[in-house]
Tab-separated table of C-alpha atoms in Angstrom:
chain	number	residue	atom	x	y	z
W	914	UNK	CA	36.101	9.552	15.590
W	915	UNK	CA	34.790	12.736	16.380
W	916	UNK	CA	33.550	13.048	12.558
W	917	UNK	CA	31.983	9.467	12.627
W	918	UNK	CA	29.922	10.780	15.675
W	919	UNK	CA	29.029	13.947	13.648
W	920	UNK	CA	27.904	12.219	10.551
W	921	UNK	CA	25.514	9.710	12.566
W	922	UNK	CA	24.132	12.621	14.407
W	923	UNK	CA	23.464	14.168	11.386
W	924	UNK	CA	22.019	11.551	9.416
W	925	UNK	CA	19.941	10.534	12.533
W	926	UNK	CA	18.409	14.366	12.443
W	927	UNK	CA	17.770	14.135	8.777
W	928	UNK	CA	16.001	10.654	9.190
W	929	UNK	CA	13.619	12.463	12.342
W	930	UNK	CA	13.089	15.273	9.877
W	931	UNK	CA	12.119	13.087	6.891
W	932	UNK	CA	10.020	10.460	8.719
W	933	UNK	CA	7.816	13.836	10.145
W	934	UNK	CA	7.880	15.298	6.780
W	935	UNK	CA	6.387	12.006	5.534
W	936	UNK	CA	3.560	11.484	8.448
W	937	UNK	CA	3.125	15.278	7.039
W	938	UNK	CA	2.366	14.166	3.313
W	939	UNK	CA	0.769	10.876	3.971
W	940	UNK	CA	-1.860	12.644	6.728
W	941	UNK	CA	-1.898	16.013	5.064
W	942	UNK	CA	-2.585	18.800	7.262
W	943	UNK	CA	-5.600	21.355	8.239
W	944	UNK	CA	-5.911	24.868	8.010
W	945	UNK	CA	-7.902	26.546	10.868
W	946	UNK	CA	-9.760	29.813	9.727
W	947	UNK	CA	-11.193	32.588	11.872
W	948	UNK	CA	-13.461	35.289	9.757
W	949	UNK	CA	-12.066	33.924	6.842
W	950	UNK	CA	-8.411	34.091	7.277
W	951	UNK	CA	-5.964	31.473	8.527
W	952	UNK	CA	-5.035	31.601	12.142
W	953	UNK	CA	-3.211	28.263	12.385
W	954	UNK	CA	-1.509	25.969	10.282
W	955	UNK	CA	-1.356	21.657	12.071
W	956	UNK	CA	-0.300	18.680	11.123
W	957	UNK	CA	-1.477	15.262	12.992
W	958	UNK	CA	2.620	15.087	14.617
W	959	UNK	CA	1.522	18.416	16.582
W	960	UNK	CA	-1.794	17.494	18.215
W	961	UNK	CA	-2.045	16.531	21.397
W	962	UNK	CA	-5.739	16.757	21.954
W	963	UNK	CA	-8.615	18.660	21.664
W	964	UNK	CA	-11.852	19.648	24.074
W	965	UNK	CA	-15.171	21.397	23.357
W	966	UNK	CA	-15.250	24.715	24.937
W	967	UNK	CA	-18.469	25.515	24.086
W	968	UNK	CA	-20.861	23.738	21.770
W	969	UNK	CA	-19.684	24.234	18.570
W	970	UNK	CA	-15.973	26.002	19.727
W	971	UNK	CA	-12.895	23.587	20.423
W	972	UNK	CA	-9.799	24.436	22.138
W	973	UNK	CA	-6.694	22.344	20.301
W	974	UNK	CA	-3.914	21.554	22.266
W	975	UNK	CA	-1.005	21.303	20.610
W	976	UNK	CA	3.206	21.037	20.498
W	977	UNK	CA	5.223	23.627	18.794
W	978	UNK	CA	8.874	24.211	18.443
W	979	UNK	CA	10.658	27.342	19.352
W	980	UNK	CA	14.437	27.317	18.358
W	981	UNK	CA	15.266	23.873	19.969
W	982	UNK	CA	12.555	23.436	22.600
W	983	UNK	CA	9.261	22.016	22.064
W	984	UNK	CA	6.411	23.699	24.302
W	985	UNK	CA	2.406	23.224	24.615
W	986	UNK	CA	-0.048	25.802	23.066
W	987	UNK	CA	-3.482	26.388	22.386
W	988	UNK	CA	-6.057	27.358	19.404
W	989	UNK	CA	-9.520	27.563	18.676
W	990	UNK	CA	-11.687	26.556	16.311
W	991	UNK	CA	-15.115	27.201	15.372
W	992	UNK	CA	-16.876	24.164	13.870
W	993	UNK	CA	-18.704	26.233	11.824
W	994	UNK	CA	-15.846	28.304	10.027
W	995	UNK	CA	-13.963	25.085	10.523
W	996	UNK	CA	-16.800	22.314	9.254
W	997	UNK	CA	-14.084	18.953	8.322
W	998	UNK	CA	-12.055	19.664	11.256
W	999	UNK	CA	-13.788	16.829	13.672
W	1000	UNK	CA	-13.331	14.381	10.103
W	1001	UNK	CA	-9.900	15.040	10.265
W	1002	UNK	CA	-9.127	14.712	14.117
W	1003	UNK	CA	-11.583	11.226	13.652
W	1004	UNK	CA	-9.201	10.362	10.591
W	1005	UNK	CA	-5.981	11.333	12.434
W	1006	UNK	CA	-7.419	9.227	16.163
W	1007	UNK	CA	-6.790	12.773	17.818
W	1008	UNK	CA	-8.333	12.395	21.428
W	1009	UNK	CA	-10.220	14.370	23.238
């Protein structure tokens, strides 16, 4: 019985990972640039919302996994340095 439960758990976990990566493949990802360097790599499933801090700067609330625990974090993006960011958020239907 334990072997069956272990196999079921392994299948469920691998299926979740597969579905997550499939979502990333279909919807793509965003690399946030600051001073010509990448500072964050975001995928749709990890973004919670965004809000304007200033006219051209937004704060993005994301989910990150540390070990087995999901936590919330924030990253800022300058829209002048990331001009297609809001278009991608609109495609992904990210709330703000």
